[in-house]
Amino acid sequence: MVQLVRERIDAKGLRERIARPEDGAVVLFEGTVRNHSGGRTVKHLEYHAYESMALQQLEEVREEALRTHAIRDIGIIHRLGTVHPGECSMAIVAVASHRAAAFEACRFAVDRIKSAVPIWKKEFYENGAVWVEGDTMGL
């Protein structure tokens, strides 16, 4: 289950769609917009994507997480358009019998999305804007 959305992400709804009674661990990651970056105040972000390719690659990330981690399921939602500080820009739910696998799969998905999926972020400040390269170092 992967989605690109232009409205607020319902992380709780994603959790409810993915989690089942047999899951001993449910890891929910919410990436939120910070109000600062590089010493500047962030007014908002804009996320853009090559949507058909991004959806395909999000599904590939999902399938790889399922193959390589001992999880039952994983769901990914990424926001497009304007996102303000405090709002969720990406939600991932990984479910498994045990917590280690769910945490590892969630981290794997975040890192892979930031490095490989064609979603681009532009930060807007009081005095300008910049495109931000994807990275996994701050996660």
Coordinates of N, CA, C and O in Angstrom, one line a residue:
M1 N 0.8 -1.2 0.0 CA 0.0 0.0 0.0 C 0.9 1.2 0.0 O 1.6 1.5 1.0
V2 N 0.9 1.9 -1.1 CA 1.7 3.2 -1.2 C 0.8 4.2 -1.8 O -0.1 3.9 -2.6
Q3 N 1.0 5.5 -1.4 CA 0.2 6.6 -1.9 C 1.0 7.9 -2.0 O 1.9 8.1 -1.1
L4 N 0.7 8.7 -2.9 CA 1.1 10.1 -3.0 C -0.2 10.9 -2.8 O -1.2 10.6 -3.4
V5 N -0.1 11.9 -1.9 CA -1.4 12.6 -1.6 C -1.0 14.1 -1.6 O 0.1 14.5 -1.3
R6 N -2.0 14.9 -1.8 CA -1.9 16.4 -1.7 C -2.6 17.0 -0.5 O -2.6 18.2 -0.3
E7 N -3.3 16.1 0.3 CA -3.9 16.6 1.5 C -3.2 16.1 2.7 O -2.2 15.3 2.5
R8 N -3.6 16.6 3.9 CA -2.9 16.1 5.1 C -2.9 14.6 5.2 O -3.8 13.9 4.8
I9 N -1.8 14.1 5.6 CA -1.6 12.6 5.8 C -2.3 12.2 7.1 O -2.1 12.8 8.1
D10 N -3.1 11.1 6.9 CA -3.8 10.5 8.1 C -3.0 9.3 8.5 O -3.2 8.2 8.1
A11 N -1.9 9.6 9.4 CA -1.0 8.5 9.8 C -1.8 7.5 10.6 O -1.6 6.3 10.5
K12 N -2.7 8.0 11.5 CA -3.5 7.0 12.3 C -4.4 6.1 11.4 O -4.5 4.9 11.6
G13 N -4.9 6.7 10.3 CA -5.7 5.9 9.4 C -4.8 4.8 8.7 O -5.3 3.7 8.5
L14 N -3.6 5.2 8.3 CA -2.7 4.3 7.7 C -2.4 3.1 8.7 O -2.4 2.0 8.3
R15 N -2.1 3.5 10.0 CA -1.9 2.5 11.0 C -3.1 1.5 11.1 O -2.9 0.3 11.2
E16 N -4.3 2.1 11.1 CA -5.5 1.2 11.2 C -5.7 0.3 10.0 O -6.2 -0.8 10.2
R17 N -5.3 0.8 8.8 CA -5.4 -0.1 7.6 C -4.4 -1.2 7.6 O -4.6 -2.3 7.0
I18 N -3.2 -1.0 8.2 CA -2.1 -1.9 8.1 C -2.1 -2.9 9.3 O -1.8 -4.1 9.1
A19 N -2.2 -2.4 10.5 CA -2.1 -3.3 11.7 C -3.2 -4.3 11.9 O -4.3 -4.0 11.5
R20 N -2.8 -5.5 12.4 CA -3.7 -6.6 12.6 C -3.4 -7.1 14.0 O -2.3 -6.9 14.6
P21 N -4.4 -7.9 14.6 CA -4.2 -8.4 16.0 C -3.0 -9.3 16.1 O -2.4 -9.4 17.2
E22 N -2.5 -9.9 15.0 CA -1.4 -10.8 15.1 C 0.0 -10.1 15.2 O 1.0 -10.7 15.5
D23 N -0.1 -8.8 15.0 CA 1.2 -8.0 15.0 C 1.6 -7.7 16.4 O 0.8 -7.1 17.1
G24 N 2.8 -8.1 16.8 CA 3.3 -7.7 18.1 C 4.0 -6.4 18.1 O 4.3 -5.8 19.2
A25 N 4.3 -5.8 16.9 CA 4.9 -4.5 16.8 C 4.3 -3.7 15.7 O 4.1 -4.3 14.6
V26 N 4.0 -2.5 16.0 CA 3.6 -1.5 15.0 C 4.5 -0.3 15.1 O 4.4 0.4 16.1
V27 N 5.3 -0.1 14.1 CA 6.1 1.1 14.1 C 5.5 2.1 13.1 O 5.4 1.8 11.9
L28 N 5.2 3.3 13.6 CA 4.7 4.4 12.8 C 5.8 5.5 12.8 O 6.1 6.1 13.8
F29 N 6.3 5.8 11.6 CA 7.2 6.9 11.4 C 6.4 8.1 10.7 O 5.8 7.8 9.7
E30 N 6.5 9.2 11.3 CA 6.0 10.5 10.7 C 7.1 11.4 10.5 O 7.7 11.9 11.5
G31 N 7.4 11.7 9.3 CA 8.4 12.8 8.9 C 7.7 14.1 8.9 O 6.7 14.2 8.2
T32 N 8.1 15.0 9.7 CA 7.4 16.3 9.8 C 8.3 17.4 9.4 O 9.5 17.3 9.4
V33 N 7.7 18.5 8.9 CA 8.5 19.7 8.5 C 8.9 20.5 9.7 O 8.2 20.8 10.5
R34 N 10.2 20.7 9.7 CA 10.8 21.6 10.7 C 10.6 23.0 10.4 O 10.5 23.4 9.2
N35 N 10.6 23.9 11.4 CA 10.5 25.3 11.2 C 11.8 26.0 10.9 O 11.9 27.2 10.9
H36 N 12.9 25.3 10.8 CA 14.2 25.8 10.6 C 15.1 24.9 9.8 O 14.9 23.7 9.7
S37 N 16.0 25.5 9.1 CA 17.0 24.7 8.3 C 18.2 25.6 8.0 O 18.0 26.7 7.5
G38 N 19.4 25.1 8.3 CA 20.6 25.9 8.0 C 20.6 27.3 8.6 O 21.1 28.2 8.0
G39 N 20.0 27.4 9.8 CA 20.0 28.7 10.5 C 19.0 29.7 10.0 O 18.9 30.8 10.4
R40 N 18.1 29.2 9.1 CA 17.0 30.1 8.6 C 15.7 29.5 9.0 O 15.5 28.3 9.2
T41 N 14.7 30.4 9.1 CA 13.3 30.0 9.4 C 12.6 29.6 8.2 O 12.6 30.3 7.2
V42 N 12.1 28.4 8.2 CA 11.3 27.8 7.1 C 9.9 28.2 7.2 O 9.2 27.9 8.2
K43 N 9.4 28.8 6.1 CA 8.0 29.2 6.1 C 7.1 28.0 5.6 O 6.0 27.7 6.2
H44 N 7.6 27.3 4.6 CA 6.9 26.0 4.2 C 7.8 25.3 3.2 O 8.8 25.8 2.8
L45 N 7.4 24.1 2.9 CA 8.1 23.3 1.9 C 7.1 23.0 0.7 O 5.9 23.0 0.9
E46 N 7.7 22.8 -0.4 CA 6.9 22.2 -1.6 C 7.5 20.9 -2.0 O 8.8 20.9 -2.2
Y47 N 6.7 19.9 -2.1 CA 7.2 18.6 -2.6 C 6.7 18.4 -4.0 O 5.5 18.6 -4.3
H48 N 7.6 18.0 -4.9 CA 7.2 17.8 -6.3 C 7.7 16.3 -6.6 O 8.6 15.9 -6.0
A49 N 7.0 15.7 -7.6 CA 7.4 14.3 -7.9 C 7.2 14.1 -9.4 O 6.3 14.7 -10.0
Y50 N 7.9 13.1 -9.9 CA 7.6 12.5 -11.2 C 6.7 11.3 -10.7 O 7.1 10.3 -10.3
E51 N 5.3 11.6 -10.7 CA 4.4 10.8 -9.9 C 4.3 9.4 -10.4 O 4.3 8.5 -9.5
S52 N 4.2 9.1 -11.6 CA 4.1 7.7 -12.0 C 5.3 6.9 -11.6 O 5.3 5.8 -11.1
M53 N 6.5 7.5 -11.8 CA 7.8 6.8 -11.4 C 7.9 6.7 -9.9 O 8.3 5.7 -9.4
A54 N 7.5 7.8 -9.2 CA 7.6 7.8 -7.8 C 6.7 6.7 -7.2 O 7.1 6.0 -6.3
L55 N 5.5 6.6 -7.7 CA 4.6 5.5 -7.2 C 5.2 4.1 -7.4 O 5.2 3.2 -6.6
Q56 N 5.7 3.9 -8.6 CA 6.4 2.6 -9.0 C 7.6 2.4 -8.0 O 7.7 1.3 -7.5
Q57 N 8.4 3.4 -7.8 CA 9.5 3.2 -6.9 C 9.1 3.0 -5.4 O 9.8 2.3 -4.7
L58 N 8.1 3.7 -5.0 CA 7.6 3.5 -3.6 C 7.1 2.1 -3.5 O 7.4 1.4 -2.4
E59 N 6.5 1.5 -4.5 CA 6.0 0.1 -4.4 C 7.2 -0.8 -4.4 O 7.2 -1.8 -3.7
E60 N 8.3 -0.5 -5.2 CA 9.5 -1.3 -5.1 C 10.2 -1.3 -3.8 O 10.7 -2.3 -3.3
V61 N 10.2 -0.1 -3.1 CA 10.7 0.0 -1.7 C 9.9 -0.9 -0.8 O 10.4 -1.6 0.0
R62 N 8.6 -0.8 -1.0 CA 7.7 -1.6 -0.1 C 8.0 -3.1 -0.3 O 8.1 -3.9 0.6
E63 N 8.1 -3.5 -1.6 CA 8.3 -4.9 -1.9 C 9.7 -5.4 -1.4 O 9.8 -6.5 -0.8
E64 N 10.7 -4.5 -1.5 CA 12.0 -4.9 -1.0 C 12.0 -5.0 0.5 O 12.6 -5.9 1.1
A65 N 11.3 -4.1 1.2 CA 11.2 -4.2 2.7 C 10.5 -5.5 3.1 O 11.0 -6.2 4.0
L66 N 9.5 -5.9 2.4 CA 8.8 -7.2 2.7 C 9.7 -8.4 2.4 O 9.7 -9.3 3.2
R67 N 10.5 -8.3 1.4 CA 11.4 -9.4 1.1 C 12.6 -9.5 2.0 O 13.1 -10.6 2.3
T68 N 13.1 -8.4 2.5 CA 14.4 -8.4 3.2 C 14.2 -8.2 4.8 O 15.2 -8.3 5.4
H69 N 13.0 -8.0 5.2 CA 12.8 -7.8 6.7 C 11.7 -8.8 7.1 O 10.8 -9.0 6.3
A70 N 11.7 -9.2 8.3 CA 10.8 -10.1 8.9 C 9.5 -9.4 9.3 O 9.2 -9.4 10.5
I71 N 8.8 -8.7 8.3 CA 7.6 -8.0 8.6 C 6.4 -8.6 7.9 O 6.6 -9.3 6.9
R72 N 5.2 -8.4 8.4 CA 4.0 -8.8 7.8 C 3.6 -7.9 6.7 O 3.1 -8.3 5.6
D73 N 3.7 -6.6 6.9 CA 3.3 -5.6 6.0 C 3.9 -4.2 6.2 O 4.5 -4.0 7.3
I74 N 3.9 -3.3 5.2 CA 4.4 -2.0 5.4 C 3.6 -1.1 4.4 O 3.2 -1.5 3.3
G75 N 3.2 0.1 4.9 CA 2.5 1.1 4.1 C 3.2 2.4 4.1 O 3.9 2.7 5.1
I76 N 3.2 3.1 3.0 CA 3.9 4.3 2.8 C 3.0 5.4 2.2 O 2.4 5.1 1.1
I77 N 3.0 6.6 2.8 CA 2.3 7.7 2.2 C 3.3 8.9 2.2 O 3.9 9.2 3.2
H78 N 3.4 9.5 1.0 CA 4.2 10.7 0.9 C 3.3 11.9 0.4 O 2.5 11.7 -0.5
R79 N 3.5 13.0 1.0 CA 2.8 14.2 0.6 C 3.4 15.0 -0.5 O 4.7 15.0 -0.6
L80 N 2.6 15.6 -1.4 CA 3.1 16.5 -2.4 C 2.4 17.8 -2.2 O 1.4 17.9 -1.5
G81 N 3.0 18.8 -2.9 CA 2.5 20.2 -2.7 C 3.0 20.9 -1.5 O 4.1 20.6 -1.1
T82 N 2.3 21.9 -1.1 CA 2.8 22.8 0.0 C 2.5 22.1 1.4 O 1.4 21.7 1.7
V83 N 3.6 22.1 2.2 CA 3.5 21.5 3.5 C 4.2 22.5 4.5 O 5.3 22.9 4.3
H84 N 3.5 22.8 5.6 CA 3.9 23.8 6.6 C 4.6 23.1 7.8 O 4.4 21.9 8.1
P85 N 5.4 23.9 8.5 CA 6.1 23.4 9.7 C 5.1 22.7 10.6 O 4.0 23.2 10.9
G86 N 5.5 21.5 11.1 CA 4.6 20.8 12.0 C 3.8 19.8 11.3 O 3.3 18.8 12.0
E87 N 3.6 19.9 10.0 CA 2.8 19.0 9.3 C 3.6 17.8 8.8 O 4.8 17.8 8.6
C88 N 2.9 16.7 8.7 CA 3.5 15.4 8.3 C 3.7 15.4 6.7 O 2.8 15.7 6.0
S89 N 5.0 15.1 6.3 CA 5.3 15.0 4.9 C 5.4 13.6 4.4 O 5.3 13.3 3.2
M90 N 5.6 12.6 5.3 CA 5.7 11.2 5.0 C 5.3 10.4 6.2 O 5.8 10.7 7.3
A91 N 4.5 9.3 6.0 CA 4.2 8.4 7.0 C 4.5 7.0 6.5 O 4.2 6.7 5.4
I92 N 5.1 6.2 7.4 CA 5.4 4.8 7.1 C 4.9 4.0 8.3 O 5.2 4.3 9.5
V93 N 4.2 2.9 8.1 CA 3.8 2.0 9.1 C 4.4 0.6 8.7 O 4.1 0.1 7.6
A94 N 5.2 0.0 9.6 CA 5.7 -1.3 9.4 C 5.2 -2.2 10.6 O 5.2 -1.8 11.7
V95 N 4.7 -3.4 10.2 CA 4.1 -4.3 11.3 C 4.8 -5.6 11.2 O 5.1 -6.1 10.1
A96 N 5.0 -6.2 12.4 CA 5.7 -7.5 12.4 C 5.4 -8.2 13.8 O 4.8 -7.6 14.6
S97 N 5.8 -9.4 13.9 CA 5.6 -10.1 15.1 C 6.5 -9.5 16.2 O 6.1 -9.5 17.4
H98 N 7.7 -9.0 15.8 CA 8.7 -8.4 16.8 C 9.1 -7.0 16.4 O 9.2 -6.7 15.2
R99 N 9.5 -6.2 17.4 CA 9.8 -4.8 17.2 C 11.0 -4.6 16.4 O 11.1 -3.7 15.6
A100 N 12.1 -5.4 16.5 CA 13.3 -5.1 15.8 C 13.1 -5.1 14.3 O 13.5 -4.2 13.6
A101 N 12.4 -6.1 13.8 CA 12.1 -6.1 12.4 C 11.3 -4.9 11.9 O 11.6 -4.4 10.8
A102 N 10.3 -4.5 12.7 CA 9.4 -3.4 12.3 C 10.3 -2.1 12.3 O 10.1 -1.3 11.3
F103 N 11.1 -1.9 13.3 CA 11.9 -0.7 13.3 C 12.9 -0.7 12.1 O 13.1 0.3 11.5
E104 N 13.6 -1.8 11.9 CA 14.5 -1.9 10.8 C 13.9 -1.7 9.5 O 14.5 -1.0 8.6
A105 N 12.7 -2.2 9.2 CA 12.0 -2.1 8.0 C 11.6 -0.6 7.7 O 11.7 -0.1 6.6
C106 N 11.2 0.0 8.8 CA 10.7 1.4 8.7 C 11.9 2.3 8.4 O 11.9 3.1 7.5
R107 N 13.0 2.1 9.1 CA 14.3 2.9 8.8 C 14.8 2.6 7.4 O 15.2 3.5 6.7
F108 N 14.8 1.3 6.9 CA 15.1 1.0 5.6 C 14.3 1.8 4.6 O 14.8 2.4 3.6
A109 N 13.0 1.8 4.8 CA 12.1 2.5 3.8 C 12.4 4.0 3.8 O 12.4 4.5 2.7
V110 N 12.5 4.6 4.9 CA 12.8 6.0 4.9 C 14.1 6.3 4.2 O 14.1 7.2 3.3
D111 N 15.1 5.6 4.5 CA 16.4 5.8 3.8 C 16.3 5.6 2.3 O 16.9 6.4 1.5
R112 N 15.7 4.6 1.9 CA 15.6 4.3 0.5 C 14.7 5.3 -0.3 O 15.1 5.7 -1.4
I113 N 13.7 5.8 0.4 CA 12.8 6.8 -0.3 C 13.6 8.1 -0.4 O 13.6 8.7 -1.5
K114 N 14.3 8.5 0.6 CA 15.1 9.8 0.5 C 16.2 9.7 -0.5 O 16.5 10.7 -1.1
S115 N 16.7 8.5 -0.8 CA 17.9 8.4 -1.7 C 17.5 8.0 -3.1 O 18.2 8.3 -4.0
A116 N 16.3 7.4 -3.3 CA 16.1 6.8 -4.6 C 14.8 7.2 -5.3 O 14.6 7.1 -6.5
V117 N 13.8 7.7 -4.6 CA 12.5 8.0 -5.2 C 12.5 9.4 -5.7 O 12.9 10.3 -5.0
P118 N 12.0 9.6 -6.9 CA 12.0 10.9 -7.5 C 10.9 11.9 -6.9 O 9.9 12.2 -7.6
I119 N 11.2 12.3 -5.7 CA 10.4 13.3 -5.0 C 11.4 14.4 -4.6 O 12.4 14.1 -4.0
W120 N 11.0 15.6 -5.0 CA 12.0 16.7 -4.7 C 11.3 17.7 -3.7 O 10.1 18.0 -3.8
K121 N 12.2 18.3 -2.9 CA 11.8 19.2 -1.9 C 12.4 20.6 -2.1 O 13.6 20.7 -2.3
K122 N 11.5 21.6 -2.0 CA 12.0 23.0 -2.1 C 11.6 23.7 -0.8 O 10.4 23.6 -0.4
E123 N 12.6 24.3 -0.1 CA 12.4 25.0 1.2 C 12.2 26.5 0.9 O 13.0 27.1 0.1
F124 N 11.2 27.1 1.5 CA 10.9 28.5 1.4 C 11.1 29.2 2.7 O 10.7 28.8 3.7
Y125 N 11.9 30.3 2.6 CA 12.2 31.2 3.7 C 11.7 32.6 3.5 O 11.1 32.9 2.5
E126 N 11.9 33.4 4.5 CA 11.5 34.8 4.4 C 12.2 35.5 3.2 O 11.6 36.3 2.5
N127 N 13.4 35.1 2.9 CA 14.2 35.8 1.9 C 14.6 35.0 0.7 O 15.7 35.2 0.1
G128 N 13.8 34.0 0.4 CA 14.1 33.1 -0.8 C 13.7 31.7 -0.6 O 13.0 31.3 0.3
A129 N 14.2 30.9 -1.5 CA 13.9 29.4 -1.5 C 15.1 28.7 -2.1 O 15.8 29.2 -3.0
V130 N 15.2 27.4 -1.7 CA 16.3 26.5 -2.3 C 15.7 25.1 -2.5 O 14.9 24.7 -1.7
W131 N 16.2 24.4 -3.5 CA 15.9 23.0 -3.7 C 16.8 22.3 -2.7 O 18.0 22.6 -2.6
V132 N 16.3 21.2 -2.1 CA 17.1 20.5 -1.1 C 17.3 19.1 -1.7 O 16.4 18.4 -2.1
E133 N 18.6 18.7 -1.6 CA 19.0 17.3 -2.1 C 18.5 16.3 -1.0 O 18.6 16.6 0.1
G134 N 18.1 15.1 -1.5 CA 17.7 14.1 -0.5 C 19.0 13.5 0.2 O 20.0 13.5 -0.4
D135 N 18.8 13.2 1.4 CA 19.9 12.6 2.2 C 19.4 11.7 3.2 O 18.2 11.8 3.6
T136 N 20.2 10.8 3.7 CA 19.8 9.9 4.8 C 20.6 10.2 6.1 O 20.4 9.5 7.1
M137 N 21.4 11.1 6.1 CA 22.3 11.4 7.2 C 21.6 11.9 8.5 O 21.9 11.6 9.6
G138 N 20.5 12.7 8.3 CA 19.8 13.3 9.4 C 18.7 12.5 10.0 O 18.0 12.9 10.8
L139 N 18.6 11.2 9.5 CA 17.4 10.5 9.9 C 17.6 9.7 11.2 O 18.5 9.1 11.5

